[in-house]
CSV table of C-alpha atoms in Angstrom, one decimal:
chain,number,residue,atom,x,y,z
A,1,MET,CA,-48.7,6.1,88.0
A,2,LEU,CA,-47.2,2.2,87.7
A,3,LYS,CA,-49.4,2.2,84.2
A,4,ARG,CA,-47.4,5.3,83.0
A,5,MET,CA,-43.9,3.5,83.8
A,6,ILE,CA,-45.0,0.3,82.1
A,7,ALA,CA,-46.4,2.3,78.9
A,8,LYS,CA,-43.1,4.8,78.9
A,9,ALA,CA,-40.9,1.3,78.7
A,10,LEU,CA,-42.6,-0.3,75.9
A,11,ILE,CA,-42.4,3.1,73.9
A,12,LEU,CA,-38.7,3.1,74.9
A,13,LEU,CA,-38.6,-0.7,73.6
A,14,ILE,CA,-40.5,0.1,70.4
A,15,ILE,CA,-38.6,3.1,69.1
A,16,PRO,CA,-35.5,1.6,68.4
A,17,LEU,CA,-37.1,-1.6,66.7
A,18,ILE,CA,-39.3,1.4,64.3
A,19,ILE,CA,-35.9,2.6,63.5
A,20,ALA,CA,-34.1,-0.7,63.2
A,21,LEU,CA,-36.7,-1.9,60.2
A,22,ILE,CA,-36.7,1.5,58.9
A,23,ILE,CA,-32.9,1.0,58.3
A,24,GLU,CA,-33.3,-2.2,57.0
A,25,SER,CA,-36.2,-1.5,54.9
A,26,LEU,CA,-33.6,0.7,53.4
A,27,PHE,CA,-30.5,-1.5,53.2
A,28,MET,CA,-32.7,-4.0,51.2
A,29,ALA,CA,-34.1,-1.2,48.6
A,30,ALA,CA,-30.7,0.1,48.2
A,31,SER,CA,-28.9,-3.4,47.6
A,32,ALA,CA,-31.9,-4.9,45.2
A,33,LYS,CA,-31.1,-1.2,43.4
A,34,ASN,CA,-27.8,-2.0,43.0
A,35,LEU,CA,-28.7,-5.8,41.9
A,36,ASN,CA,-31.1,-4.6,39.2
A,37,LYS,CA,-28.1,-2.1,37.8
A,38,LEU,CA,-25.4,-5.8,37.5
A,39,PRO,CA,-27.0,-7.8,34.4
A,40,ALA,CA,-26.7,-4.2,32.1
A,41,SER,CA,-23.1,-3.7,33.5
A,42,GLY,CA,-22.6,-7.6,32.9
A,43,GLN,CA,-24.1,-7.0,29.3
A,44,LYS,CA,-22.0,-3.9,28.7
A,45,THR,CA,-18.8,-6.2,29.5
A,46,SER,CA,-20.0,-8.9,27.7
A,47,LYS,CA,-20.0,-6.5,24.5
A,48,SER,CA,-16.5,-5.3,25.1
A,49,ALA,CA,-15.1,-9.0,25.6
A,50,LYS,CA,-16.9,-10.1,22.1
A,51,GLN,CA,-16.0,-6.5,20.5
A,52,ASN,CA,-12.1,-7.5,21.4
A,53,ILE,CA,-12.5,-11.6,19.6
A,54,GLN,CA,-13.9,-9.7,16.7
A,55,ARG,CA,-11.1,-7.7,16.2
A,56,GLU,CA,-7.4,-9.7,15.4
A,57,LEU,CA,-4.0,-8.6,15.5
A,58,VAL,CA,-2.3,-9.5,12.4
A,59,PHE,CA,1.2,-7.8,12.6
A,60,GLN,CA,3.0,-5.7,15.6
A,61,GLN,CA,6.6,-4.2,15.9
A,62,GLN,CA,7.7,-1.3,17.8
A,63,ILE,CA,10.5,0.9,16.7
A,64,ASP,CA,11.4,4.2,16.7
A,65,LEU,CA,10.2,5.8,13.4
A,66,ASN,CA,11.7,9.0,13.5
A,67,SER,CA,14.5,9.1,15.7
A,68,ASP,CA,12.4,11.2,18.5
A,69,ALA,CA,14.2,8.6,21.5
A,70,GLN,CA,10.2,7.4,21.6
A,71,ILE,CA,8.7,3.2,21.0
A,72,ASP,CA,6.1,3.7,18.0
A,73,THR,CA,4.1,0.7,17.9
A,74,VAL,CA,3.1,-0.6,14.5
A,75,SER,CA,0.3,-3.0,14.5
A,76,ILE,CA,-2.4,-4.0,11.6
A,77,TRP,CA,-5.4,-5.1,12.6
A,78,LEU,CA,-8.5,-7.0,11.0
A,79,ASP,CA,-11.6,-6.0,11.7
A,80,LYS,CA,-13.9,-9.6,11.5
A,81,ASN,CA,-16.7,-7.5,11.5
A,82,GLN,CA,-16.4,-5.2,8.5
A,83,LYS,CA,-13.7,-7.6,6.8
A,84,LYS,CA,-11.2,-4.5,6.9
A,85,TYR,CA,-7.0,-4.6,7.2
A,86,VAL,CA,-6.5,-1.4,9.3
A,87,LEU,CA,-2.5,-0.1,10.2
A,88,SER,CA,-1.8,1.8,12.7
A,89,VAL,CA,1.0,3.5,14.4
A,90,ASN,CA,0.6,4.5,17.6
A,91,ASN,CA,-3.3,5.9,17.7
A,92,VAL,CA,-2.6,7.0,14.1
A,93,LEU,CA,-4.7,5.3,11.3
A,94,TYR,CA,-3.8,3.9,7.7
A,95,GLN,CA,-6.5,2.2,5.8
A,96,PRO,CA,-6.2,2.4,1.3
A,97,LYS,CA,-8.6,3.6,-0.5
A,98,GLU,CA,-9.2,-0.2,-1.9
A,99,ASN,CA,-10.1,-3.4,0.0
A,100,ILE,CA,-7.0,-5.3,1.4
A,101,LEU,CA,-8.0,-9.1,0.3
A,102,GLN,CA,-4.9,-10.1,2.4
A,103,VAL,CA,-2.2,-8.6,4.0
A,104,ILE,CA,1.2,-10.5,2.8
A,105,GLY,CA,3.9,-9.3,5.1
A,106,THR,CA,5.1,-5.9,6.7
A,107,GLU,CA,8.3,-4.5,7.1
A,108,ILE,CA,10.7,-1.6,8.0
A,109,VAL,CA,12.6,0.2,5.7
A,110,ASP,CA,15.2,3.0,5.7
A,111,ILE,CA,14.8,5.0,2.1
A,112,ASP,CA,18.0,7.6,3.5
A,113,SER,CA,19.7,5.8,6.0
A,114,SER,CA,21.3,9.5,7.1
A,115,ASP,CA,18.0,11.2,7.9
A,116,GLY,CA,16.6,9.4,11.1
A,117,TYR,CA,13.9,8.5,9.9
A,118,LYS,CA,12.3,4.8,8.9
A,119,GLU,CA,9.3,3.9,6.3
A,120,ILE,CA,6.8,1.1,7.0
A,121,LEU,CA,6.5,-1.0,3.7
A,122,LEU,CA,2.8,-2.8,3.0
A,123,HIS,CA,2.5,-5.6,1.0
A,124,TYR,CA,-0.9,-7.0,0.0
A,125,ARG,CA,-3.8,-8.2,-2.2
A,126,SER,CA,-6.1,-6.8,-3.5
A,127,ASN,CA,-8.8,-8.3,-6.0
A,128,LYS,CA,-6.1,-10.5,-7.1
A,129,VAL,CA,-3.7,-8.1,-7.7
A,130,GLU,CA,-0.5,-7.8,-5.3
A,131,LYS,CA,-0.2,-3.8,-3.9
A,132,TYR,CA,3.0,-2.6,-2.4
A,133,VAL,CA,3.0,0.9,-0.2
A,134,ILE,CA,5.8,2.5,1.0
A,135,LEU,CA,4.1,4.6,4.3
A,136,GLU,CA,5.9,7.5,6.5
A,137,TYR,CA,5.3,8.7,10.3
A,138,ASN,CA,6.8,11.9,11.3
A,139,GLY,CA,5.1,11.4,14.9
A,140,LYS,CA,1.8,12.8,13.9
A,141,VAL,CA,0.9,11.8,10.6
A,142,LEU,CA,1.0,8.6,8.5
A,143,LYS,CA,1.4,9.3,4.9
A,144,GLU,CA,1.4,7.1,2.2
A,145,LEU,CA,5.0,7.8,-0.3
A,146,LEU,CA,4.6,5.4,-2.9
A,147,ASN,CA,1.9,2.9,-4.0
A,148,THR,CA,3.1,0.7,-6.1
A,149,ASP,CA,2.3,-3.0,-8.3
A,150,SER,CA,6.0,-4.3,-7.6
A,151,LYS,CA,8.4,-4.6,-5.0
A,152,PRO,CA,10.2,-1.5,-4.0
A,153,ILE,CA,14.2,-1.4,-4.2
A,154,ILE,CA,15.3,0.3,-1.5
A,155,ASP,CA,19.1,0.6,-0.6
A,156,GLY,CA,18.8,3.5,1.7
A,157,ASN,CA,20.8,6.1,-0.8
A,158,LYS,CA,17.2,8.4,-1.1
A,159,GLU,CA,16.7,5.9,-4.1
A,160,VAL,CA,13.7,3.9,-4.8
A,161,ILE,CA,13.6,1.6,-7.8
A,162,ILE,CA,10.0,0.5,-9.1
A,163,GLU,CA,10.2,-2.5,-12.0
A,164,ARG,CA,6.9,-2.4,-13.7
A,165,ASN,CA,6.0,-5.4,-15.9
A,166,MET,CA,5.6,-4.3,-19.4
A,167,ASP,CA,4.4,-7.9,-20.7
A,168,PHE,CA,7.7,-8.9,-22.3
A,169,TRP,CA,10.0,-6.8,-20.7
A,170,VAL,CA,10.5,-4.7,-17.2
A,171,LYS,CA,10.4,-1.0,-17.4
A,172,LYS,CA,12.9,-0.1,-14.2
A,173,GLU,CA,11.6,3.4,-12.9
A,174,ARG,CA,13.8,5.7,-10.5
A,175,TYR,CA,11.9,7.8,-7.4
A,176,ILE,CA,14.5,10.2,-5.7
A,177,LEU,CA,13.3,11.0,-1.8
A,178,ASP,CA,12.8,14.9,-1.6
A,179,GLN,CA,12.6,17.0,0.9
A,180,ASN,CA,11.4,20.6,0.9
A,181,ALA,CA,12.0,23.6,3.3
A,182,SER,CA,9.0,22.8,5.8
A,183,GLY,CA,10.4,19.1,6.3
A,184,VAL,CA,7.7,17.5,3.9
A,185,ARG,CA,9.1,14.6,2.3
A,186,THR,CA,8.1,13.1,-1.4
A,187,LEU,CA,9.2,10.8,-3.9
A,188,LYS,CA,9.4,12.4,-6.7
A,189,LEU,CA,10.0,10.4,-9.9
A,190,SER,CA,13.3,10.8,-12.0
A,191,PRO,CA,12.1,10.7,-15.6
A,192,GLN,CA,14.2,9.2,-18.7
A,193,GLU,CA,13.7,9.7,-22.3
A,194,LEU,CA,14.7,5.8,-22.8
A,195,TYR,CA,14.4,2.8,-20.9
A,196,TYR,CA,17.1,-0.1,-21.4
A,197,VAL,CA,14.7,-3.1,-22.9
A,198,GLY,CA,17.8,-5.6,-23.5
A,199,VAL,CA,15.0,-8.4,-24.8
A,200,PHE,CA,16.4,-10.7,-27.5
A,201,ALA,CA,13.6,-11.9,-30.1
A,202,TYR,CA,13.1,-13.5,-34.2
A,203,VAL,CA,11.7,-12.1,-36.8
A,204,LYS,CA,8.3,-14.5,-38.3
A,205,ARG,CA,6.9,-11.8,-40.4
A,206,PRO,CA,9.2,-8.5,-41.9
A,207,PHE,CA,8.4,-5.4,-40.3
A,208,VAL,CA,10.0,-2.0,-41.2
A,209,LEU,CA,12.3,0.3,-39.4
A,210,TYR,CA,12.3,3.6,-39.1
A,211,SER,CA,15.5,6.2,-39.3
A,212,TYR,CA,13.5,8.5,-36.4
A,213,ARG,CA,10.6,7.7,-34.0
A,214,GLU,CA,8.2,9.0,-37.3
A,215,GLN,CA,6.9,6.9,-39.9
A,216,LYS,CA,8.1,9.0,-42.9
A,217,THR,CA,11.8,8.1,-42.9
A,218,LYS,CA,12.3,4.0,-43.5
A,219,LEU,CA,15.6,2.8,-42.5
A,220,THR,CA,15.4,-1.1,-43.3
A,221,THR,CA,12.9,-3.9,-43.3
A,222,THR,CA,13.7,-6.8,-41.2
A,223,LYS,CA,14.0,-10.3,-42.4
A,224,LYS,CA,12.2,-13.3,-41.5
A,225,GLY,CA,14.2,-15.7,-39.1
A,226,GLU,CA,16.4,-13.2,-38.3
A,227,LYS,CA,17.4,-11.9,-34.9
A,228,ILE,CA,16.9,-9.0,-33.4
A,229,GLU,CA,17.4,-7.2,-29.9
A,230,ILE,CA,14.7,-4.8,-28.4
A,231,VAL,CA,17.1,-2.6,-26.7
A,232,GLN,CA,15.4,1.0,-25.9
A,233,CYS,CA,11.9,1.9,-25.7
A,234,ASP,CA,10.3,5.5,-25.5
A,235,PRO,CA,7.1,5.3,-23.5
A,236,SER,CA,6.5,9.3,-23.6
A,237,ASN,CA,3.1,10.7,-24.0
A,238,TRP,CA,4.6,13.2,-26.9
A,239,PHE,CA,1.1,12.6,-28.7
A,240,LYS,CA,-0.7,15.7,-30.5
A,241,ASP,CA,-3.3,12.4,-31.6
A,242,GLN,CA,-5.1,12.4,-27.5
A,243,SER,CA,-6.5,8.3,-28.5
A,244,LYS,CA,-3.0,7.4,-28.6
A,245,LYS,CA,-1.9,8.9,-25.3
A,246,ASN,CA,-1.1,6.8,-22.2
A,247,ASN,CA,-1.9,3.7,-24.9
A,248,LYS,CA,1.1,1.4,-24.9
A,249,MET,CA,1.1,0.1,-28.6
A,250,TYR,CA,1.9,2.9,-30.0
A,251,ASP,CA,5.2,3.5,-27.6
A,252,TRP,CA,8.3,3.4,-29.6
A,253,TYR,CA,11.1,1.0,-30.3
A,254,MET,CA,14.4,0.9,-30.8
A,255,ILE,CA,15.6,-1.8,-32.4
A,256,LYS,CA,19.0,-3.6,-33.8
A,257,THR,CA,19.0,-5.6,-36.5
A,258,GLU,CA,21.9,-9.1,-37.2
A,259,LYS,CA,23.6,-6.0,-39.5
A,260,ASP,CA,23.6,-3.9,-36.2
A,261,LEU,CA,21.5,-1.5,-37.6
A,262,LEU,CA,19.5,0.5,-35.3
A,263,GLY,CA,15.9,1.3,-35.9
A,264,TRP,CA,12.5,2.7,-35.0
A,265,ALA,CA,9.1,0.7,-34.9
A,266,MET,CA,6.1,1.2,-33.2
A,267,LEU,CA,4.9,-1.4,-30.9
A,268,LYS,CA,1.8,-2.0,-32.9
A,269,ASP,CA,3.6,-2.8,-35.8
A,270,PHE,CA,6.5,-5.6,-34.7
A,271,ILE,CA,4.8,-7.4,-31.7
A,272,ASN,CA,2.5,-9.8,-33.6
A,273,CYS,CA,5.7,-10.0,-36.0
A,274,ILE,CA,8.3,-11.5,-33.6
A,275,ASP,CA,9.1,-14.5,-31.1
A,276,ILE,CA,10.7,-13.3,-28.3
A,277,VAL,CA,13.4,-15.2,-26.9
A,278,LYS,CA,12.9,-15.8,-22.9
A,279,ALA,CA,16.2,-16.0,-22.2
A,280,GLN,CA,18.6,-13.4,-22.7
A,281,GLY,CA,21.7,-14.6,-25.1
A,282,GLN,CA,19.6,-17.3,-26.3
């Protein structure tokens, strides 16, 4: 009887010890499993931090671009891995087709001060050529309105003036902001028949001036040493000869002589016969 009591007491003591050992083993196994996961998690965090370091914020501005009472965040990021610049408004991205080598500047402009919209003017360098891009954000889409080589002149009157370099003079093009019934806004070129040049030159070799934009009716021949004014240019592409189309050497120029005669000549026929006066009026 005494032996049974002792055996029963031992059993009662051993069972809790066994249970405790089992619980401890399970806990240690779980802890080891979690510890094994920690390096992977740490590695993921480190990788994320590395990615953030490779993405550099170049520009950021907050402004309401479309009068919806919501502040929009305009940002430019440089992805150092891909060596590419990306412009974003909130979560909407814009990346030009050509590779941006350097972002020179970004500003907010207002083409039409009465329509509640503001536009983004992005200025960058690409393959040694400077570019200006006007971008519109309507709350959902980021759209390119105009891409040009010269800085647009914007006065808030729906008009955008672009000054294009024509070598010895500056061609001023006018774009007007148009909005259709669906609310889509575009910048449309307002063509001119003639563009003002206003450049003076001295004749070093005589050349013929014609009465009309053709080479049939001779008006006069310029004289060596006389001062002429190149008044206007007709850059229209009306030629039947396709080889002459879009070739500025075949543009017609209206020229005024010292005797105030107005005649026409193609650029190819007089550009090597004159010396341009750098400052008008000299």
